[in-house]
Amino acid sequence: AQSVTQLDSHVSVSEGTPVLLRCNYSSSYSPSLFWYVQHPNKGLQLLLKYTSAATLVKGINGFEAEFKKSETSFHLTKPSAHMSDAAEYFCVVSEVDTGRRALTFGSGTRLQVQP
Amino acid sequence: DTAVSQTPKYLVTQMGNDKSIKCEQNLGHDTMYWYKQDSKKFLKIMFSYNNKELIINETVPNRFSPKSPDKAHLNLHINSLELGDSAVYFCASSPGTTGGLNTEAFFGQGTRLTVV
């Protein structure tokens, strides 16, 4: 079985400071991992994905994440927060080796950016 | 061109009614899904179809019935709506290659269902 734990339900940063959103996963097989963002009253947009290629993954809007198998982590970072980054962020796991084709979502982290 | 589109965007209805949410994708994907997002923002898979065939049916009341007339469409019909059905429902699609690396899903904008 696969699962995802987002360690912080809410993160608040000041504009221009670094962002760190933490995610740990559990998977029986080789996982694919994703970060999605949801702006208020909007759909879900893919930020980046890890699919067993490079462990450091770069995404849109300056976000990146590093896959660390030894720590079963996939934390999302950004060097400098922007006001437009305020949103809900979801860490997601998908098992590539099984026939089950569904994504398992973490509980989400709300990012607040203070001016 | 919207990749995954769902209608309606908002749906307010009374308890006991039957309603449908429609979803269409123009990405040529083989797999489509319905997810439910509750009031705490938690997202959970409800159904998954691959080439019109049901492959995932999570623990969902029988009042929920998905229908896939073709692989580009996956509609969700809900009978006898209850207050607890109020949520945002997301349709999504993904490429259908088993074991392929492109397993991310593309989501629609969501349908906010409010049962009063």
Coordinates of N, CA and C in Angstrom, one line a residue:
Chain A
A1 N 0.8 -1.2 0.0 CA 0.0 0.0 0.0 C 0.9 1.2 0.0
Q2 N 0.4 2.3 -0.6 CA 1.1 3.5 -0.7 C 0.4 4.6 0.2
S3 N 1.2 5.5 0.7 CA 0.7 6.6 1.5 C 1.6 7.8 1.4
V4 N 1.1 8.9 1.7 CA 1.9 10.2 1.7 C 1.5 10.9 3.0
T5 N 2.6 11.5 3.6 CA 2.4 12.3 4.8 C 3.0 13.7 4.6
Q6 N 2.2 14.7 4.6 CA 2.7 16.0 4.6 C 2.7 16.5 6.0
L7 N 3.9 16.9 6.4 CA 4.3 17.1 7.8 C 3.7 18.4 8.4
D8 N 3.4 19.3 7.5 CA 2.8 20.6 8.0 C 1.5 20.9 7.3
S9 N 0.5 21.2 8.1 CA -0.8 21.5 7.5 C -0.8 23.0 7.0
H10 N 0.1 23.8 7.6 CA 0.1 25.2 7.3 C 1.5 25.7 7.4
V11 N 2.0 26.5 6.4 CA 3.3 27.1 6.5 C 3.1 28.6 6.1
S12 N 3.7 29.4 6.9 CA 3.7 30.9 6.6 C 5.1 31.4 6.4
V13 N 5.3 32.1 5.3 CA 6.6 32.7 5.1 C 6.4 34.1 4.6
S14 N 7.5 34.9 4.7 CA 7.5 36.2 4.2 C 7.9 36.2 2.7
E15 N 7.4 37.2 2.0 CA 7.7 37.3 0.6 C 9.3 37.5 0.5
G16 N 9.8 36.7 -0.5 CA 11.3 36.8 -0.7 C 12.1 35.8 0.1
T17 N 11.5 35.1 1.1 CA 12.2 34.2 1.9 C 12.0 32.8 1.3
P18 N 12.8 31.8 1.7 CA 12.7 30.4 1.1 C 11.5 29.7 1.6
V19 N 11.0 28.8 0.8 CA 9.9 28.0 1.1 C 10.3 26.5 1.2
L20 N 9.8 25.8 2.2 CA 10.1 24.4 2.4 C 8.8 23.7 2.8
L21 N 8.3 22.9 1.9 CA 7.1 22.1 2.3 C 7.5 20.6 2.3
R22 N 7.2 20.0 3.4 CA 7.8 18.6 3.7 C 6.8 17.5 3.3
C23 N 7.4 16.4 2.8 CA 6.5 15.3 2.4 C 7.3 14.0 2.6
N24 N 6.7 13.1 3.3 CA 7.3 11.7 3.4 C 6.3 10.7 2.7
Y25 N 6.9 9.7 2.1 CA 6.0 8.7 1.4 C 6.3 7.3 1.9
S26 N 5.3 6.5 1.6 CA 5.5 5.0 1.9 C 5.0 4.3 0.7
S27 N 5.8 3.4 0.1 CA 5.4 2.7 -1.1 C 6.0 1.4 -1.2
S28 N 5.2 0.4 -1.6 CA 5.8 -1.0 -1.7 C 6.6 -1.2 -2.9
Y29 N 6.4 -0.3 -3.9 CA 7.1 -0.4 -5.2 C 7.8 0.8 -5.5
S30 N 8.4 0.9 -6.7 CA 9.1 2.1 -7.1 C 8.0 3.2 -7.4
P31 N 8.1 4.2 -6.6 CA 7.0 5.2 -6.7 C 7.3 6.3 -7.7
S32 N 6.3 6.9 -8.3 CA 6.4 8.1 -8.9 C 5.8 9.2 -8.0
L33 N 6.4 10.3 -7.9 CA 6.0 11.3 -6.9 C 5.7 12.6 -7.6
F34 N 4.8 13.3 -7.1 CA 4.3 14.6 -7.7 C 4.1 15.6 -6.6
W35 N 4.2 16.9 -7.0 CA 3.6 17.9 -6.3 C 2.6 18.7 -7.2
Y36 N 1.4 18.9 -6.6 CA 0.3 19.6 -7.3 C 0.1 20.9 -6.4
V37 N -0.4 21.9 -7.1 CA -0.8 23.1 -6.4 C -2.3 23.4 -6.8
Q38 N -3.0 23.9 -5.7 CA -4.4 24.3 -5.9 C -4.6 25.7 -5.4
H39 N -4.8 26.7 -6.3 CA -5.1 28.0 -5.9 C -6.6 28.1 -5.5
P40 N -6.9 29.1 -4.7 CA -8.3 29.1 -4.2 C -9.4 29.0 -5.3
N41 N -10.3 28.1 -5.1 CA -11.4 27.9 -6.0 C -10.9 27.5 -7.4
K42 N -9.8 26.9 -7.5 CA -9.3 26.5 -8.8 C -9.0 25.0 -8.8
G43 N -8.7 24.5 -10.0 CA -8.4 23.1 -10.1 C -6.9 22.8 -9.7
L44 N -6.5 21.6 -9.9 CA -5.1 21.2 -9.5 C -4.2 21.3 -10.7
Q45 N -3.0 21.9 -10.4 CA -2.0 22.0 -11.5 C -0.7 21.3 -11.0
L46 N -0.2 20.6 -12.0 CA 1.1 19.8 -11.7 C 2.2 20.8 -11.6
L47 N 3.0 20.8 -10.5 CA 4.2 21.6 -10.3 C 5.4 20.9 -10.8
L48 N 5.5 19.6 -10.4 CA 6.7 18.8 -10.9 C 6.4 17.3 -10.6
K49 N 7.3 16.5 -11.2 CA 7.1 15.1 -10.9 C 8.5 14.4 -10.9
Y50 N 8.6 13.3 -10.1 CA 9.7 12.4 -10.1 C 9.3 11.1 -10.6
T51 N 10.1 10.6 -11.6 CA 9.7 9.3 -12.2 C 11.0 8.4 -12.4
S52 N 11.9 8.4 -11.4 CA 13.1 7.5 -11.3 C 14.2 8.0 -12.2
A53 N 14.1 9.2 -12.7 CA 15.3 9.7 -13.4 C 16.1 10.5 -12.4
A54 N 16.4 11.8 -12.7 CA 17.2 12.6 -11.8 C 16.4 12.7 -10.4
T55 N 17.2 12.7 -9.3 CA 16.6 12.8 -8.0 C 16.2 14.2 -7.7
L56 N 16.9 15.2 -8.3 CA 16.5 16.6 -8.1 C 15.6 17.0 -9.3
V57 N 14.4 17.4 -9.0 CA 13.5 17.7 -10.0 C 13.1 19.2 -10.0
K58 N 13.2 19.8 -11.2 CA 12.8 21.2 -11.3 C 11.4 21.3 -11.9
G59 N 10.6 22.2 -11.3 CA 9.2 22.3 -11.8 C 9.0 23.7 -12.3
I60 N 7.7 24.1 -12.3 CA 7.3 25.4 -12.8 C 7.4 26.4 -11.7
N61 N 7.5 27.7 -12.1 CA 7.5 28.8 -11.1 C 8.6 28.8 -10.1
G62 N 9.7 28.2 -10.4 CA 10.9 28.2 -9.6 C 10.9 27.1 -8.5
F63 N 9.9 26.3 -8.5 CA 9.9 25.2 -7.5 C 10.8 24.0 -7.9
E64 N 11.3 23.3 -6.9 CA 12.0 22.1 -7.1 C 11.9 21.2 -5.9
A65 N 12.1 19.9 -6.2 CA 12.0 18.9 -5.1 C 13.1 17.9 -5.3
E66 N 13.5 17.3 -4.1 CA 14.6 16.3 -4.2 C 14.0 15.0 -3.6
F67 N 14.2 13.9 -4.4 CA 13.8 12.6 -4.0 C 14.9 12.0 -3.2
K68 N 14.7 11.6 -1.9 CA 15.7 10.9 -1.1 C 15.1 9.6 -0.6
K69 N 15.6 8.6 -1.3 CA 15.0 7.2 -1.0 C 15.4 6.8 0.4
S70 N 16.6 7.1 0.9 CA 17.0 6.7 2.2 C 16.1 7.3 3.3
E71 N 15.6 8.5 3.0 CA 14.7 9.2 4.0 C 13.2 9.1 3.6
T72 N 13.0 8.5 2.5 CA 11.6 8.4 2.0 C 10.9 9.8 2.0
S73 N 11.7 10.7 1.5 CA 11.1 12.1 1.5 C 11.2 12.7 0.1
F74 N 10.3 13.7 -0.1 CA 10.2 14.4 -1.4 C 9.8 15.8 -1.1
H75 N 10.7 16.6 -0.4 CA 10.3 17.9 0.0 C 10.3 18.9 -1.1
L76 N 9.4 19.8 -1.1 CA 9.3 20.9 -2.1 C 10.0 22.2 -1.6
T77 N 10.8 22.8 -2.4 CA 11.5 24.0 -2.0 C 11.4 25.1 -3.1
K78 N 11.5 26.3 -2.7 CA 11.7 27.4 -3.6 C 12.5 28.5 -2.9
P79 N 13.5 29.0 -3.6 CA 14.5 29.9 -2.9 C 13.8 31.2 -2.4
S80 N 12.8 31.7 -3.1 CA 12.3 33.0 -2.8 C 10.8 33.0 -3.0
A81 N 10.0 33.2 -2.0 CA 8.5 33.1 -2.1 C 8.0 34.4 -2.8
H82 N 6.9 34.2 -3.5 CA 6.2 35.3 -4.1 C 4.8 35.3 -3.6
M83 N 4.2 36.4 -3.6 CA 2.8 36.5 -3.1 C 1.9 35.5 -3.9
S84 N 2.1 35.3 -5.2 CA 1.3 34.5 -6.0 C 1.4 33.0 -5.7
D85 N 2.4 32.7 -4.8 CA 2.6 31.3 -4.4 C 1.6 30.8 -3.3
A86 N 0.9 31.7 -2.8 CA 0.0 31.4 -1.7 C -1.1 30.5 -2.3
A87 N -1.2 29.2 -1.8 CA -2.1 28.2 -2.3 C -2.0 27.0 -1.4
E88 N -2.7 26.0 -1.8 CA -2.7 24.7 -1.2 C -1.8 23.8 -2.0
Y89 N -0.9 23.0 -1.4 CA 0.1 22.2 -2.1 C -0.1 20.7 -1.6
F90 N -0.2 19.9 -2.6 CA -0.4 18.4 -2.4 C 0.8 17.6 -2.9
C91 N 1.3 16.8 -2.0 CA 2.3 15.8 -2.4 C 1.5 14.5 -2.7
V92 N 1.9 13.9 -3.8 CA 1.1 12.8 -4.4 C 2.0 11.6 -4.8
V93 N 1.6 10.4 -4.5 CA 2.4 9.2 -4.9 C 1.5 8.4 -5.9
S94 N 2.2 7.8 -6.8 CA 1.6 6.8 -7.7 C 2.6 5.6 -7.9
E95 N 2.0 4.4 -7.8 CA 2.9 3.3 -7.9 C 3.0 2.9 -9.4
V96 N 4.2 2.8 -9.9 CA 4.4 2.6 -11.3 C 4.3 1.1 -11.6
D97 N 4.7 0.3 -10.7 CA 4.9 -1.2 -11.0 C 3.6 -2.0 -10.8
T98 N 2.6 -1.4 -10.3 CA 1.4 -2.1 -10.1 C 0.4 -1.7 -11.2
G99 N -0.7 -2.5 -11.4 CA -1.7 -2.1 -12.4 C -2.6 -1.0 -11.9
R100 N -2.5 -0.7 -10.6 CA -3.4 0.3 -10.0 C -3.0 1.6 -10.5
R101 N -3.9 2.3 -11.2 CA -3.6 3.6 -11.8 C -4.4 4.6 -11.1
A102 N -3.9 5.0 -9.9 CA -4.6 6.1 -9.2 C -3.5 6.8 -8.4
L103 N -3.8 8.0 -8.1 CA -2.9 8.8 -7.3 C -3.4 8.9 -5.9
T104 N -2.4 8.8 -4.9 CA -2.8 8.9 -3.5 C -2.2 10.2 -3.0
F105 N -3.1 11.1 -2.5 CA -2.8 12.4 -2.1 C -2.5 12.5 -0.7
G106 N -1.5 13.4 -0.4 CA -1.3 13.8 1.0 C -2.5 14.8 1.4
S107 N -2.4 15.1 2.7 CA -3.5 15.9 3.3 C -3.4 17.4 2.9
G108 N -2.3 17.8 2.3 CA -2.2 19.2 1.8 C -1.5 20.1 2.8
T109 N -0.8 21.1 2.3 CA -0.1 22.1 3.1 C -0.6 23.4 2.5
R110 N -1.1 24.2 3.4 CA -1.5 25.6 3.0 C -0.3 26.5 3.1
L111 N 0.1 27.1 2.0 CA 1.2 28.1 2.1 C 0.7 29.5 2.1
Q112 N 1.0 30.2 3.1 CA 0.7 31.6 3.3 C 1.9 32.5 3.1
V113 N 1.8 33.5 2.3 CA 3.0 34.4 2.0 C 2.6 35.8 2.5
Q114 N 3.4 36.2 3.4 CA 3.2 37.5 4.0 C 3.9 38.6 3.3
P115 N 3.4 39.8 3.1 CA 4.1 40.8 2.4 C 5.3 41.4 3.2
Chain B
D1 N -8.2 25.8 -25.6 CA -8.9 24.5 -25.5 C -8.6 23.9 -24.2
T2 N -9.7 23.6 -23.4 CA -9.6 23.1 -22.1 C -9.3 21.6 -22.2
A3 N -8.3 21.1 -21.5 CA -7.9 19.7 -21.7 C -8.9 18.7 -21.0
V4 N -9.2 19.1 -19.8 CA -10.2 18.3 -19.0 C -11.3 19.3 -18.6
S5 N -12.5 19.1 -19.0 CA -13.6 20.0 -18.7 C -14.7 19.3 -18.0
Q6 N -15.2 19.9 -17.0 CA -16.4 19.3 -16.3 C -17.5 20.3 -16.2
T7 N -18.7 19.9 -16.2 CA -19.8 20.7 -16.0 C -20.9 20.0 -15.2
P8 N -21.6 20.8 -14.3 CA -21.4 22.2 -14.1 C -20.2 22.5 -13.2
K9 N -19.9 23.8 -13.0 CA -18.9 24.2 -12.1 C -19.4 24.3 -10.7
Y10 N -20.7 24.7 -10.6 CA -21.3 24.8 -9.3 C -22.7 24.1 -9.4
L11 N -23.1 23.4 -8.3 CA -24.3 22.6 -8.3 C -24.9 22.7 -6.9
V12 N -26.0 23.3 -6.8 CA -26.7 23.4 -5.5 C -28.1 22.6 -5.7
T13 N -28.3 21.7 -4.8 CA -29.5 20.9 -5.0 C -30.1 20.4 -3.6
Q14 N -31.3 20.0 -3.6 CA -31.9 19.6 -2.4 C -31.6 18.1 -2.1
M15 N -31.7 17.7 -0.8 CA -31.5 16.3 -0.4 C -32.6 15.5 -1.2
G16 N -32.1 14.3 -1.5 CA -33.0 13.4 -2.2 C -33.1 13.5 -3.7
N17 N -32.5 14.5 -4.2 CA -32.5 14.7 -5.7 C -31.4 13.8 -6.3
D18 N -31.6 13.6 -7.7 CA -30.6 12.9 -8.5 C -29.9 13.9 -9.4
K19 N -28.6 13.9 -9.4 CA -27.9 14.8 -10.3 C -26.7 14.1 -11.0
S20 N -26.3 14.8 -12.1 CA -25.1 14.2 -12.8 C -24.1 15.3 -13.0
I21 N -22.8 14.9 -13.1 CA -21.7 15.8 -13.4 C -21.0 15.2 -14.6
K22 N -20.8 16.0 -15.6 CA -20.2 15.5 -16.9 C -18.7 15.9 -16.9
C23 N -18.0 15.0 -17.6 CA -16.5 15.3 -17.8 C -16.1 14.8 -19.1
E24 N -15.3 15.6 -19.8 CA -14.8 15.3 -21.1 C -13.3 15.7 -21.1
Q25 N -12.5 14.8 -21.8 CA -11.1 15.2 -22.0 C -10.7 15.1 -23.4
N26 N -9.9 16.0 -23.9 CA -9.5 16.0 -25.3 C -8.0 15.7 -25.5
L27 N -7.4 15.0 -24.5 CA -6.0 14.7 -24.5 C -5.7 13.4 -25.1
G28 N -6.7 12.6 -25.5 CA -6.5 11.3 -26.0 C -6.1 10.3 -25.0
H29 N -6.3 10.6 -23.7 CA -5.9 9.6 -22.7 C -6.8 8.4 -22.6
D30 N -6.3 7.3 -22.1 CA -7.1 6.1 -21.9 C -7.8 6.0 -20.6
T31 N -7.2 6.7 -19.6 CA -7.7 6.5 -18.2 C -8.3 7.8 -17.7
M32 N -9.5 7.7 -17.1 CA -10.1 8.8 -16.4 C -10.5 8.4 -15.0
Y33 N -10.7 9.5 -14.2 CA -10.9 9.3 -12.8 C -12.0 10.3 -12.3
W34 N -12.5 9.9 -11.1 CA -13.3 10.9 -10.3 C -12.6 10.9 -8.9
Y35 N -12.4 12.1 -8.4 CA -11.8 12.3 -7.1 C -12.8 13.2 -6.3
K36 N -12.9 13.0 -5.0 CA -13.7 13.8 -4.2 C -12.8 14.5 -3.2
Q37 N -13.0 15.9 -3.1 CA -12.3 16.7 -2.1 C -13.3 17.2 -1.1
D38 N -13.0 16.8 0.2 CA -13.9 17.2 1.2 C -13.6 18.6 1.8
S39 N -14.3 18.9 2.8 CA -14.2 20.3 3.3 C -12.8 20.6 3.9
K40 N -12.1 19.6 4.2 CA -10.7 19.8 4.8 C -9.7 19.7 3.7
K41 N -10.1 19.7 2.4 CA -9.2 19.7 1.3 C -8.7 18.4 0.9
F42 N -9.1 17.3 1.7 CA -8.5 16.0 1.4 C -9.1 15.4 0.1
L43 N -8.2 14.9 -0.7 CA -8.6 14.3 -2.0 C -8.5 12.8 -2.0
K44 N -9.6 12.2 -2.5 CA -9.6 10.7 -2.5 C -10.2 10.2 -3.8
I45 N -9.5 9.2 -4.3 CA -10.0 8.5 -5.5 C -11.4 7.9 -5.3
M46 N -12.3 8.0 -6.2 CA -13.6 7.4 -6.1 C -13.6 6.2 -7.2
F47 N -13.4 6.6 -8.4 CA -13.5 5.7 -9.5 C -12.3 5.9 -10.5
S48 N -12.0 4.8 -11.2 CA -11.0 5.0 -12.3 C -11.5 4.1 -13.5
Y49 N -11.5 4.6 -14.7 CA -11.8 3.9 -15.9 C -10.7 3.9 -16.8
N50 N -10.4 2.7 -17.5 CA -9.4 2.6 -18.5 C -10.1 2.1 -19.7
N51 N -10.1 2.9 -20.8 CA -10.8 2.5 -22.0 C -12.2 2.0 -21.8
K52 N -12.9 2.8 -21.1 CA -14.3 2.6 -20.7 C -14.6 1.4 -19.8
E53 N -13.5 0.8 -19.3 CA -13.7 -0.3 -18.3 C -13.4 0.2 -16.9
L54 N -14.3 -0.1 -16.0 CA -14.0 0.2 -14.6 C -12.9 -0.6 -14.0
I55 N -11.9 0.1 -13.5 CA -10.7 -0.6 -12.9 C -10.5 -0.3 -11.4
I56 N -11.0 0.8 -10.9 CA -11.0 1.1 -9.5 C -12.3 1.6 -9.1
N57 N -12.8 1.0 -8.0 CA -14.1 1.4 -7.4 C -13.8 1.4 -5.9
E58 N -13.5 2.5 -5.4 CA -13.2 2.6 -3.9 C -14.5 2.5 -3.2
T59 N -14.4 2.5 -1.9 CA -15.6 2.3 -1.0 C -16.5 3.6 -1.2
V60 N -17.4 3.5 -2.1 CA -18.2 4.6 -2.4 C -19.7 4.1 -2.4
P61 N -20.6 4.8 -1.8 CA -22.0 4.3 -1.8 C -22.5 4.0 -3.2
N62 N -23.4 3.0 -3.2 CA -24.0 2.6 -4.5 C -24.8 3.7 -5.2
R63 N -25.1 4.8 -4.4 CA -25.8 5.9 -5.0 C -24.9 6.6 -6.1
F64 N -23.6 6.4 -6.0 CA -22.7 7.0 -7.0 C -22.5 6.0 -8.1
S65 N -22.8 6.4 -9.3 CA -22.6 5.5 -10.5 C -21.9 6.2 -11.6
P66 N -20.7 5.8 -11.9 CA -20.0 6.4 -13.1 C -20.4 5.8 -14.4
K67 N -20.4 6.6 -15.4 CA -20.7 6.0 -16.7 C -19.7 6.6 -17.8
S68 N -19.2 5.7 -18.6 CA -18.2 6.1 -19.6 C -18.7 5.7 -20.9
P69 N -19.4 6.6 -21.7 CA -19.9 6.2 -23.0 C -18.8 6.0 -24.0
D70 N -17.6 6.7 -23.8 CA -16.4 6.5 -24.7 C -15.3 6.9 -23.8
K71 N -14.1 6.7 -24.3 CA -12.9 6.9 -23.5 C -12.6 8.4 -23.2
A72 N -13.3 9.3 -23.9 CA -13.1 10.7 -23.7 C -14.1 11.3 -22.7
H73 N -15.0 10.5 -22.3 CA -16.0 11.0 -21.4 C -16.2 10.0 -20.2
L74 N -16.3 10.7 -19.0 CA -16.7 9.9 -17.8 C -17.6 10.8 -16.9
N75 N -18.8 10.4 -16.9 CA -19.8 11.1 -16.1 C -20.1 10.5 -14.8
L76 N -20.5 11.3 -13.9 CA -20.8 10.8 -12.5 C -22.3 11.1 -12.2
H77 N -23.0 10.1 -11.9 CA -24.4 10.2 -11.5 C -24.6 9.9 -10.1
I78 N -25.3 10.8 -9.4 CA -25.5 10.6 -8.0 C -27.0 10.5 -7.7
N79 N -27.5 9.4 -7.1 CA -28.9 9.3 -6.7 C -29.1 9.7 -5.2
S80 N -30.3 10.1 -5.0 CA -30.7 10.4 -3.6 C -29.7 11.1 -2.8
L81 N -29.4 12.3 -3.2 CA -28.3 13.1 -2.6 C -28.5 13.3 -1.2
E82 N -27.4 13.3 -0.4 CA -27.4 13.5 1.0 C -26.5 14.7 1.4
L83 N -26.7 15.2 2.6 CA -26.0 16.4 3.0 C -24.5 16.1 2.9
G84 N -24.1 14.9 3.3 CA -22.7 14.5 3.3 C -22.0 14.4 2.0
D85 N -22.8 14.5 0.9 CA -22.2 14.4 -0.4 C -21.7 15.8 -0.8
S86 N -21.9 16.8 -0.1 CA -21.4 18.1 -0.4 C -19.9 18.1 -0.4
A87 N -19.3 18.5 -1.5 CA -17.9 18.4 -1.7 C -17.5 19.0 -3.0
V88 N -16.2 19.0 -3.3 CA -15.8 19.4 -4.7 C -15.4 18.1 -5.4
Y89 N -15.9 17.8 -6.5 CA -15.6 16.6 -7.3 C -14.8 17.0 -8.5
F90 N -13.6 16.3 -8.6 CA -12.7 16.5 -9.7 C -12.6 15.3 -10.6
C91 N -12.7 15.6 -11.9 CA -12.5 14.7 -12.9 C -11.0 14.8 -13.3
A92 N -10.4 13.7 -13.7 CA -9.0 13.8 -14.2 C -8.8 12.7 -15.2
S93 N -7.7 12.9 -16.0 CA -7.3 11.8 -17.0 C -5.8 11.7 -17.0
S94 N -5.4 10.5 -17.4 CA -3.9 10.3 -17.6 C -3.7 9.3 -18.7
P95 N -2.5 9.3 -19.2 CA -2.2 8.3 -20.3 C -2.3 6.9 -19.8
G96 N -2.7 6.0 -20.6 CA -3.1 4.7 -20.1 C -2.0 3.6 -20.2
T97 N -0.7 4.0 -20.6 CA 0.3 3.0 -20.7 C 0.7 2.4 -19.4
T98 N 0.4 1.1 -19.2 CA 0.7 0.4 -18.0 C 2.2 0.5 -17.7
G99 N 2.6 0.9 -16.5 CA 4.0 1.0 -16.1 C 4.7 2.1 -16.8
G100 N 4.0 2.9 -17.5 CA 4.7 4.1 -18.2 C 5.0 5.1 -17.1
L101 N 6.0 6.0 -17.5 CA 6.4 7.0 -16.6 C 5.5 8.2 -16.5
N102 N 4.7 8.4 -17.6 CA 3.8 9.5 -17.6 C 2.5 9.2 -16.8
T103 N 2.6 9.1 -15.6 CA 1.5 8.7 -14.8 C 0.8 9.9 -14.1
E104 N 1.3 11.1 -14.4 CA 0.5 12.2 -13.7 C -0.8 12.3 -14.3
A105 N -1.7 12.9 -13.5 CA -3.1 13.1 -14.0 C -3.3 14.6 -14.3
F106 N -4.2 14.8 -15.2 CA -4.6 16.2 -15.6 C -6.0 16.4 -15.0
F107 N -6.2 17.5 -14.3 CA -7.4 17.6 -13.6 C -8.3 18.7 -14.2
G108 N -9.6 18.5 -14.1 CA -10.6 19.5 -14.4 C -10.6 20.6 -13.3
Q109 N -11.5 21.6 -13.5 CA -11.6 22.7 -12.6 C -12.4 22.3 -11.4
G110 N -13.1 21.2 -11.4 CA -13.9 20.8 -10.2 C -15.3 21.2 -10.3
T111 N -16.2 20.5 -9.6 CA -17.6 20.8 -9.5 C -17.9 20.9 -8.0
R112 N -18.3 22.1 -7.6 CA -18.6 22.2 -6.2 C -20.1 21.9 -6.0
L113 N -20.3 20.8 -5.3 CA -21.7 20.3 -5.1 C -22.1 20.7 -3.7
T114 N -23.2 21.3 -3.6 CA -23.8 21.7 -2.3 C -25.2 21.1 -2.2
V115 N -25.4 20.3 -1.2 CA -26.7 19.7 -0.9 C -27.3 20.3 0.3
V116 N -28.5 20.9 0.1 CA -29.2 21.6 1.1 C -30.5 20.9 1.6

